[in-house]
mmCIF file of C-alpha atoms and ligand atoms in Angstrom:
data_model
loop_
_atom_site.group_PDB
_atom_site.id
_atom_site.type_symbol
_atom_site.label_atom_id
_atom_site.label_comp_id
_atom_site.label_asym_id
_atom_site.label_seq_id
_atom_site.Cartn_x
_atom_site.Cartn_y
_atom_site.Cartn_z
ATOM 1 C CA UNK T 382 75.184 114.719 45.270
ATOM 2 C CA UNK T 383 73.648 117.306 43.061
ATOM 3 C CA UNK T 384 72.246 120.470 44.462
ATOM 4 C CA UNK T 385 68.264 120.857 44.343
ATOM 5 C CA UNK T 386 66.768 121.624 41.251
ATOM 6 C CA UNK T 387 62.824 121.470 41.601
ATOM 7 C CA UNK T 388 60.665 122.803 44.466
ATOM 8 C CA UNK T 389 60.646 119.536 45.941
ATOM 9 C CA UNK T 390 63.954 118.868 46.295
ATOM 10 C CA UNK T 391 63.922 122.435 47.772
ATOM 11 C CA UNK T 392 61.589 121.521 50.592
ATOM 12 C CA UNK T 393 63.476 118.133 51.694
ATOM 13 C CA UNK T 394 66.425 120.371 52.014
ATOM 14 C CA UNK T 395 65.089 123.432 53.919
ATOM 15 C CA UNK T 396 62.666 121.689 56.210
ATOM 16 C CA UNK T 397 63.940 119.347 58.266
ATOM 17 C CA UNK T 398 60.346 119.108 60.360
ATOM 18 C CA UNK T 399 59.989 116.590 57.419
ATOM 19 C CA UNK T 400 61.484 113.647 56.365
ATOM 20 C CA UNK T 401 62.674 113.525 52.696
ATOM 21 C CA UNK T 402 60.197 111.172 51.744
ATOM 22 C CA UNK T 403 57.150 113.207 52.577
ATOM 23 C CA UNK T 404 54.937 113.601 49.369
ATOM 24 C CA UNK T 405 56.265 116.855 47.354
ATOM 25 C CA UNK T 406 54.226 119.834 46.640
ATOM 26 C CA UNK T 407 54.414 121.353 43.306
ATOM 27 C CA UNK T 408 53.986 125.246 42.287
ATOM 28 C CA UNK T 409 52.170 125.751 39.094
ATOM 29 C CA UNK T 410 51.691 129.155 37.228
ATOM 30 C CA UNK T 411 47.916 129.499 36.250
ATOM 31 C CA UNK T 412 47.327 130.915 32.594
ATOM 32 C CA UNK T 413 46.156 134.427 31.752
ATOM 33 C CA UNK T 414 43.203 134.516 29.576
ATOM 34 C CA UNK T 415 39.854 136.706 29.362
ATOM 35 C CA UNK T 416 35.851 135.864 30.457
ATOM 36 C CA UNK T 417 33.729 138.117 29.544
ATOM 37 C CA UNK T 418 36.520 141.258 29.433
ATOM 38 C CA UNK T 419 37.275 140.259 32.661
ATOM 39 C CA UNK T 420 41.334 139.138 32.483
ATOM 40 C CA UNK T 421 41.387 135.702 34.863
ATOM 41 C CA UNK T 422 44.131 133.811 35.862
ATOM 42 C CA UNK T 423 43.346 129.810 34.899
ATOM 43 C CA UNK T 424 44.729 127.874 37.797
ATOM 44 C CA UNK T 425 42.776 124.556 36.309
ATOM 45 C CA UNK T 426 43.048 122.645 34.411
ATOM 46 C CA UNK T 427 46.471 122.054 33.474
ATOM 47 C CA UNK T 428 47.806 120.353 31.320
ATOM 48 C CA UNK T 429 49.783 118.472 34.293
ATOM 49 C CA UNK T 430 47.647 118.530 36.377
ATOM 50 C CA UNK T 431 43.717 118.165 35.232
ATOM 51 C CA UNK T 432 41.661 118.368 38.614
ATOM 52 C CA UNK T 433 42.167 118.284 42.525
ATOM 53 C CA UNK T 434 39.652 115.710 43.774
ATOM 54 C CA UNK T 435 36.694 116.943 41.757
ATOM 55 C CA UNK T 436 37.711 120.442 41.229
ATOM 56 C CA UNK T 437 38.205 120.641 37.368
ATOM 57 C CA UNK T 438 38.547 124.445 36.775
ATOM 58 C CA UNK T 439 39.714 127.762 38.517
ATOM 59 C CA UNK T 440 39.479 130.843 37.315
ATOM 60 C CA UNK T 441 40.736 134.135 39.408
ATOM 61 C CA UNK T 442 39.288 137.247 38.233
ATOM 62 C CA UNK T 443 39.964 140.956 39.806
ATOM 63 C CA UNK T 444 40.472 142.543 41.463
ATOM 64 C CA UNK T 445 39.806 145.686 38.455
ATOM 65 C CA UNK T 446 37.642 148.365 37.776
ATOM 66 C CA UNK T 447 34.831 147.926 35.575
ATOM 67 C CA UNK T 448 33.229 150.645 33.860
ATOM 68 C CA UNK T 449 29.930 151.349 32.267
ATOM 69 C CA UNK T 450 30.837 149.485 29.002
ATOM 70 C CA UNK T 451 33.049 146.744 30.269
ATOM 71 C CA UNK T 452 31.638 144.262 32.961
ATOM 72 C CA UNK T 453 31.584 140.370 33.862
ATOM 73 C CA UNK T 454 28.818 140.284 31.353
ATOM 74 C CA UNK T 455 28.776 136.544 30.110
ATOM 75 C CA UNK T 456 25.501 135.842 28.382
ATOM 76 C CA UNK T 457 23.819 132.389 28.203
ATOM 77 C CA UNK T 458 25.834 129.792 27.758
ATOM 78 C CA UNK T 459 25.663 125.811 28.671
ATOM 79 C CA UNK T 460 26.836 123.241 30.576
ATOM 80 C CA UNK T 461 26.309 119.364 31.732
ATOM 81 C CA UNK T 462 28.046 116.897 34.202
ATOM 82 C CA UNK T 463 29.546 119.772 36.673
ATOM 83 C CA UNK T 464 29.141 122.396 39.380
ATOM 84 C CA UNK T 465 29.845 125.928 38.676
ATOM 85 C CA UNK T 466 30.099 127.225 42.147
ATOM 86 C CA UNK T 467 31.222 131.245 42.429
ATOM 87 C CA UNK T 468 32.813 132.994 45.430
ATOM 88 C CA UNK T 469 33.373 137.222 45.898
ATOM 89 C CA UNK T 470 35.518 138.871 47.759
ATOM 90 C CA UNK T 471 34.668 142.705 45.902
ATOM 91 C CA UNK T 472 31.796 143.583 43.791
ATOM 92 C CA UNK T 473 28.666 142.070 42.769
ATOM 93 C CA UNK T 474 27.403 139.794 39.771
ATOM 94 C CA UNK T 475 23.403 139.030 39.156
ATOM 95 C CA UNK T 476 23.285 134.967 37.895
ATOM 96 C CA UNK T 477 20.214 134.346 35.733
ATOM 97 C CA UNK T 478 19.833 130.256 34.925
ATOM 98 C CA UNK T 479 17.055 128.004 32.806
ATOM 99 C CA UNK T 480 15.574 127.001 35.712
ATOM 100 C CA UNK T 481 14.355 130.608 36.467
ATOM 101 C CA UNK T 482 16.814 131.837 39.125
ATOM 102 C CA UNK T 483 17.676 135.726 39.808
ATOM 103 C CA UNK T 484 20.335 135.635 42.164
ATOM 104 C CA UNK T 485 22.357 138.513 43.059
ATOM 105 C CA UNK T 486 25.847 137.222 44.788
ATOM 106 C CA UNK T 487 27.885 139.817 46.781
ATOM 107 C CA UNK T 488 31.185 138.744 48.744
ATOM 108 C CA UNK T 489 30.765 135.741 51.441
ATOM 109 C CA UNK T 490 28.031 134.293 49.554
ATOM 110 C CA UNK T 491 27.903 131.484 47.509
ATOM 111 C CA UNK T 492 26.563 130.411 44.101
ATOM 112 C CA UNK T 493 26.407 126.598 43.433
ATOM 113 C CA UNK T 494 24.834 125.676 40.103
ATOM 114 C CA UNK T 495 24.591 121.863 39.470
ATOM 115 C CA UNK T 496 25.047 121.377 35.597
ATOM 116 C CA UNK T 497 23.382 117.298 35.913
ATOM 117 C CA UNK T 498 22.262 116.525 32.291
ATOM 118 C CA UNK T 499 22.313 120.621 31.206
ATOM 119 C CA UNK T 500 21.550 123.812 32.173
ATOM 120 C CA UNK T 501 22.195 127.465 31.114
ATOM 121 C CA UNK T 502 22.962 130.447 32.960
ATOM 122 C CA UNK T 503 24.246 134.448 32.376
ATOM 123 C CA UNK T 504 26.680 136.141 34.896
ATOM 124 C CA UNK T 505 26.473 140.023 34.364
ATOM 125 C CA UNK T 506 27.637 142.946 36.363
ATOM 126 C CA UNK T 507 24.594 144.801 37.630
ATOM 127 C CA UNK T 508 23.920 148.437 36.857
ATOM 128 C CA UNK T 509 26.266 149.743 39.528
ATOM 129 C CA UNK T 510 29.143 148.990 38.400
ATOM 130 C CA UNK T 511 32.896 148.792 40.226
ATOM 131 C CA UNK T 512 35.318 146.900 41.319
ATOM 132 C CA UNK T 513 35.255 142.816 40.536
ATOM 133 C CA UNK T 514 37.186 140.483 42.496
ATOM 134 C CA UNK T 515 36.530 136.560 42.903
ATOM 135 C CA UNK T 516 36.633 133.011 41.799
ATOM 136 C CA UNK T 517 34.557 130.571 39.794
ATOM 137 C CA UNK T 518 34.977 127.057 40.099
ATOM 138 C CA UNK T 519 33.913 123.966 38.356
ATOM 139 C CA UNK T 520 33.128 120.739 39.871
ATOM 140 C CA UNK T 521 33.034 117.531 37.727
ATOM 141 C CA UNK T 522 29.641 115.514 38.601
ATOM 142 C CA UNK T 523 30.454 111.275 39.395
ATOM 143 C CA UNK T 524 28.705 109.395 37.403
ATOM 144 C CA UNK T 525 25.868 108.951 39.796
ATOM 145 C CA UNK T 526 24.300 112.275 39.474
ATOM 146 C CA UNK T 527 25.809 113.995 36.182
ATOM 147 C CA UNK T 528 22.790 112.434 34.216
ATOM 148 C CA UNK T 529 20.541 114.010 36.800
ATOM 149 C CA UNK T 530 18.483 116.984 36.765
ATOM 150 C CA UNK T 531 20.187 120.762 37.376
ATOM 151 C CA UNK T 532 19.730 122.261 40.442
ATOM 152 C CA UNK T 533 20.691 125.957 41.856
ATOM 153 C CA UNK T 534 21.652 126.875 45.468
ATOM 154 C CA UNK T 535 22.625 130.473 46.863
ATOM 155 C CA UNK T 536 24.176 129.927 50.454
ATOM 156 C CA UNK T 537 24.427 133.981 52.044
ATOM 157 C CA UNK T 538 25.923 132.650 55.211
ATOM 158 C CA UNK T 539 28.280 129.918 55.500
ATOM 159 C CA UNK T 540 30.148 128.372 58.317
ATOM 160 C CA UNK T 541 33.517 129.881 59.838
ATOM 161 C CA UNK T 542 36.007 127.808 62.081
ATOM 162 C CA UNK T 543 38.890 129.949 64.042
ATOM 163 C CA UNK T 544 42.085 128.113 63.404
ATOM 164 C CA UNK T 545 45.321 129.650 64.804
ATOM 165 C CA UNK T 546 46.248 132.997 62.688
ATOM 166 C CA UNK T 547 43.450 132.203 60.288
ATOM 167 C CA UNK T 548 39.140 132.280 59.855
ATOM 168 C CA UNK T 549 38.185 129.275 57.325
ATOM 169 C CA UNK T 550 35.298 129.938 55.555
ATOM 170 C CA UNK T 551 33.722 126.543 54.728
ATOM 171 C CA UNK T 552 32.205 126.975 50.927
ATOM 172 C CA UNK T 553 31.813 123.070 50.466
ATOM 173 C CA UNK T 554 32.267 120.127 52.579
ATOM 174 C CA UNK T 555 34.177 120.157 56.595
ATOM 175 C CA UNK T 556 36.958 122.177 57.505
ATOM 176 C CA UNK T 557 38.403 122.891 60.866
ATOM 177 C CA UNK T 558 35.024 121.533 62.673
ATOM 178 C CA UNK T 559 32.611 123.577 60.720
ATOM 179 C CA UNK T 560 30.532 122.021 57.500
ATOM 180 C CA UNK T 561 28.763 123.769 54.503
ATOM 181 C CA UNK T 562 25.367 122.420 53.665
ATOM 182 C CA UNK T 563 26.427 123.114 50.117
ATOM 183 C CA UNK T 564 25.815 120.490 47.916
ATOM 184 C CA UNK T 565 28.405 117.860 47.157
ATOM 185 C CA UNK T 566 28.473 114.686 44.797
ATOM 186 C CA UNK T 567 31.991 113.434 45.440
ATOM 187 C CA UNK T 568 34.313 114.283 48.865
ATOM 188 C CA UNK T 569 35.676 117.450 48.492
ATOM 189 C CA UNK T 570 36.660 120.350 50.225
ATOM 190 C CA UNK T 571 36.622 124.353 49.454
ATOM 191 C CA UNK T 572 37.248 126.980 51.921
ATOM 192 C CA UNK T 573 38.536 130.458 52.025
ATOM 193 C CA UNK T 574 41.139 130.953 54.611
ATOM 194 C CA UNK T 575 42.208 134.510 55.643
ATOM 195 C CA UNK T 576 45.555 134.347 57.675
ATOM 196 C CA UNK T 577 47.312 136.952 59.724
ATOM 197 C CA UNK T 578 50.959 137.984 59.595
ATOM 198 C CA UNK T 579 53.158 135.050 60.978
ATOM 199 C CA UNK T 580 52.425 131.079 60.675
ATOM 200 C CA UNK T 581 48.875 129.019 59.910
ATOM 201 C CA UNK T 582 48.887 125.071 59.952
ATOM 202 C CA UNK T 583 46.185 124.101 58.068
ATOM 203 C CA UNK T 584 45.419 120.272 59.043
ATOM 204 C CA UNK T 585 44.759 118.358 55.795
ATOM 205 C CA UNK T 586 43.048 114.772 55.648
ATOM 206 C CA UNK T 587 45.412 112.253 54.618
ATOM 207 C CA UNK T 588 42.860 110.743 51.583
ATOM 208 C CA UNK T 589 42.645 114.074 49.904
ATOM 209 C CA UNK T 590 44.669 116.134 47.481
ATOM 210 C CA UNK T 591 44.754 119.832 48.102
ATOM 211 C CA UNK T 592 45.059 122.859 45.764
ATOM 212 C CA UNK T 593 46.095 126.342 47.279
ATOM 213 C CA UNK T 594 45.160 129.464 45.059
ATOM 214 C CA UNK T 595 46.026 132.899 46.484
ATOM 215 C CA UNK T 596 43.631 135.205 45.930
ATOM 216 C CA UNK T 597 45.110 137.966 47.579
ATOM 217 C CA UNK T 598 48.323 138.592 49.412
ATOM 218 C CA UNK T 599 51.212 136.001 49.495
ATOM 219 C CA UNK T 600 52.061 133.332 51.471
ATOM 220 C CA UNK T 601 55.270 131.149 51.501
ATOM 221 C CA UNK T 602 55.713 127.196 52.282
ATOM 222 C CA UNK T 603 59.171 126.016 52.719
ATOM 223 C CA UNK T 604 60.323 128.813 51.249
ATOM 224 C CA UNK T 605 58.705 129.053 48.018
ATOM 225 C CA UNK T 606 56.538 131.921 47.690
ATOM 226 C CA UNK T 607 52.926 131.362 46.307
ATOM 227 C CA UNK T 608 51.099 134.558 44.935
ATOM 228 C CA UNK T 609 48.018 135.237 43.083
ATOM 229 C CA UNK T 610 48.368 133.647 39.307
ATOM 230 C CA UNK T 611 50.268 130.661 40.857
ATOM 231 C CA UNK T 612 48.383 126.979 41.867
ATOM 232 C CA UNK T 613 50.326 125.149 44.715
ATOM 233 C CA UNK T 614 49.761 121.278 44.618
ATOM 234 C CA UNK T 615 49.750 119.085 47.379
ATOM 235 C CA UNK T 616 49.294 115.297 46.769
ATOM 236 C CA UNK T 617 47.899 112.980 49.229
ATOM 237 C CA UNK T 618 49.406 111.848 52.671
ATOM 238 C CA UNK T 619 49.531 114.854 54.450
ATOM 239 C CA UNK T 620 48.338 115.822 57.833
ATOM 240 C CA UNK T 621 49.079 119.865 57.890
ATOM 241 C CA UNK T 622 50.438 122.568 55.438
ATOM 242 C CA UNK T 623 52.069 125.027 57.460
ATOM 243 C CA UNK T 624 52.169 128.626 55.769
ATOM 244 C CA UNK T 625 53.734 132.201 56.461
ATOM 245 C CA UNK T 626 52.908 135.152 55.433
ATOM 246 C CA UNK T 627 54.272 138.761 55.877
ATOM 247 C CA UNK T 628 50.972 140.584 55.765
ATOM 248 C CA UNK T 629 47.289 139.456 55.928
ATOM 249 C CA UNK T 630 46.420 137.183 52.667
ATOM 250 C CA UNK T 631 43.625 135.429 51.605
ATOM 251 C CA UNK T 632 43.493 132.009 50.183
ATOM 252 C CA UNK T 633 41.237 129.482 48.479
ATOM 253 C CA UNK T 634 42.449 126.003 50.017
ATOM 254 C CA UNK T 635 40.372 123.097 47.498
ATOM 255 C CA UNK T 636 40.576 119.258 48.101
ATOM 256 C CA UNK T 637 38.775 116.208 47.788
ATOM 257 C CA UNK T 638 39.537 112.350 46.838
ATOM 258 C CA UNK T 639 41.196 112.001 43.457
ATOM 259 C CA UNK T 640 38.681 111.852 41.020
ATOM 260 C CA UNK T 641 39.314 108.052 39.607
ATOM 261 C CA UNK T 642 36.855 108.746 36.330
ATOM 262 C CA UNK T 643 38.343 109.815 33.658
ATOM 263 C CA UNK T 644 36.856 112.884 32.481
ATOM 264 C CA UNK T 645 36.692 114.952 29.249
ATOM 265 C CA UNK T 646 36.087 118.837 29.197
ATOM 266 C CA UNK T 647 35.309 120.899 25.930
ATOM 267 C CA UNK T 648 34.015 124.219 26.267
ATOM 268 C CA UNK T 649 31.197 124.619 29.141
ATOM 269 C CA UNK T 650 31.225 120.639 29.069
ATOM 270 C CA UNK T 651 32.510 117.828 31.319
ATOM 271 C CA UNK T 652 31.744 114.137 29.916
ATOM 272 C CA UNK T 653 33.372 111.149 29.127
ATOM 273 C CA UNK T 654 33.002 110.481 25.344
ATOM 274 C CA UNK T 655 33.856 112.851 22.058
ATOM 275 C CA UNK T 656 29.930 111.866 21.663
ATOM 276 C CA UNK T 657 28.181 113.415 24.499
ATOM 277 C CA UNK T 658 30.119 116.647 23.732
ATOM 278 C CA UNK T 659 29.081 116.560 20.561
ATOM 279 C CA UNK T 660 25.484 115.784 21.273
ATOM 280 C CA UNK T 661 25.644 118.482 23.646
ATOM 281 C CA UNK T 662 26.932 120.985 21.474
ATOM 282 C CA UNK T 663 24.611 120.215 19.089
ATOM 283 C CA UNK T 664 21.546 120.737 21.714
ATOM 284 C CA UNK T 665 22.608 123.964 22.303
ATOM 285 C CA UNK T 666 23.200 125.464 18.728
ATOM 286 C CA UNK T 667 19.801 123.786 17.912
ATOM 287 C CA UNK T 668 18.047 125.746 20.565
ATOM 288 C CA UNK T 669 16.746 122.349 22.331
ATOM 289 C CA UNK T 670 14.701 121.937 25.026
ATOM 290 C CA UNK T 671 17.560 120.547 27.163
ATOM 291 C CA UNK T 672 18.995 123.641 28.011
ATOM 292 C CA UNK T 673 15.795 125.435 28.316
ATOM 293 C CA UNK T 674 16.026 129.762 28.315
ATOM 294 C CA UNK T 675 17.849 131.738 30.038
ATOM 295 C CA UNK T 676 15.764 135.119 31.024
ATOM 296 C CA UNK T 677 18.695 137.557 30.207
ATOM 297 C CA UNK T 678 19.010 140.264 27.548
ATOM 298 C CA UNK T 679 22.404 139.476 26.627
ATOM 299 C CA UNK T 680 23.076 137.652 23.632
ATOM 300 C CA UNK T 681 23.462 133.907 24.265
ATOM 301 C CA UNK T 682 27.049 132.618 23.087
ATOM 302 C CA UNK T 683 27.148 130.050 20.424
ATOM 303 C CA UNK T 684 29.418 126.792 21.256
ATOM 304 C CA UNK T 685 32.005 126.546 18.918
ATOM 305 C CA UNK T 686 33.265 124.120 16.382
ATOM 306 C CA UNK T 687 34.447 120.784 18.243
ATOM 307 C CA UNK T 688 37.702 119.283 16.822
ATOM 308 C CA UNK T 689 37.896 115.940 17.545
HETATM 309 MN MN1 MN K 987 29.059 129.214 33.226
#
């Protein structure tokens, strides 16, 4: 016998709560890139692992100091066939879209922009500027509704369920008793879990796949410890996760049904063919009515060259 070499030999050997043939979990380290001057940590997509039901993208900014000249300032900028849905926990960021929305979001509200057929939007740091700290996430759109028109919802209260050592707060879908009325295409599930010092079991549906991202804090599962920058994978056929933590951590737990289309992302983009990017692409450099204006004063960014 050969000693364990990968985290999921690791947990058949530690935990003996679970038989050996329980599905594995996997620990994945998310990518550093920038947004905007904003340094984020890319949980998703990987390359080994493209989306988690249909979350397709992840990015964890903050928590940092902005000053005067440096901000979240993204100017307009496309998309089609996804969400873009964007959660605080510090700071403030004012999204402008073509469909005429001024939204300021502060922490515990929630931003859900559906993408449908195309859209544009900014995301800038208001006047006051200081510290930034949150997540944007992308949903891919089924087939069923990513053809459809865009739509833009701010939720500034959303439900909370008390599960032992932990408050869930339900972005999207039903967790823990409590449901969002956020919009959703496909079953999924976000929700931002703050645990306690000591041991959470979060119960999981057996039909979804589950993504952890800490966004604050660590936590460890069979004795791997997860920390900000890293994505923890859990593949269907669970009923609970059961987590530790040494101080007070906060969490984004994501899930839904394996998405069974096949999708491609470019850029702002999610399709299915090298065509609709490049139609889409083309819309926007053109200036076409598809992706109407944006009423920002920020300089809209240009999509760049596609490489098929
Ligand atoms: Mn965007």
């Amino acid at each position: 016998m050969t000693g364990p070499t990968t985290p999921e030999d690791l947990s058949a050997f530690h935990d003996d709560r679970y038989p050996s043939s329980r599905p594995a979990f996997e620990l994945f380290q998310s990518r550093r890139t920038t947004v905007g001057n904003i340094t984020v940590r890319r949980a998703l997509p990987k390359r080994q692992r493209r989306t988690i039901g249909a979350w397709c993208f992840a990015d964890h900014f903050g928590p940092e100091l902005l000053s005067d000249k440096q901000g979240m300032d993204v100017g307009p900028h496309p998309h089609i066939g996804l969400q873009t849905a964007t959660w605080l926990l510090e700071g403030e960021l004012v999204h402008r879209d073509s469909l005429g929305s001024e939204q300021m979001i502060r922490p515990g509200e929630l931003n859900l922009m559906t993408a449908g057929k195309g859209v544009s939007h900014s995301e800038e740091s208001p006047g006051k500027r200081s510290s930034i700290h949150g997540i944007q996430l992308w949903i891919a759109q089924p087939n069923e509704t990513r053809n459809g028109e865009p739509a833009f919802e701010h939720h500034n209260s959303l439900p909370e369920a008390n599960i032992d050592n932990a408050t869930a707060t339900v972005l999207v879908g039903s967790f823990g008793g409590a449901t969002s009325s956020a919009r959703s295409d496909t079953p999924i599930v976000g929700v931002q879990v703050t645990i306690g010092i000591g041991s959470t079991i979060l119960e999981l549906r057996k039909d979804f796949e589950y993504g952890l991202i800490v966004l604050e804090g660590i936590v460890t599962h069979q004795n791997l410890a997860v920390t900000p920058g890293n994505l923890a994978y859990f593949p269907m056929g669970r009923n609970e996760i059961m987590l530790t933590s040494q101080e007070p951590s906060i969490l984004m737990l994501l899930g839904g049904k394996p998405f069974s289309e096949s999708l491609l992302m470019w850029w702002n983009f999610v399709a299915r063919t090298h065509g609709e990017l490049d139609e889409a692409r083309q819309d926007w450099n053109s200036h076409s009515q598809r992706f109407g204006i944006v009423n920002s004063k920020l300089d809209s960014i240009p999509a760049p060259t596609l490489q098929l």
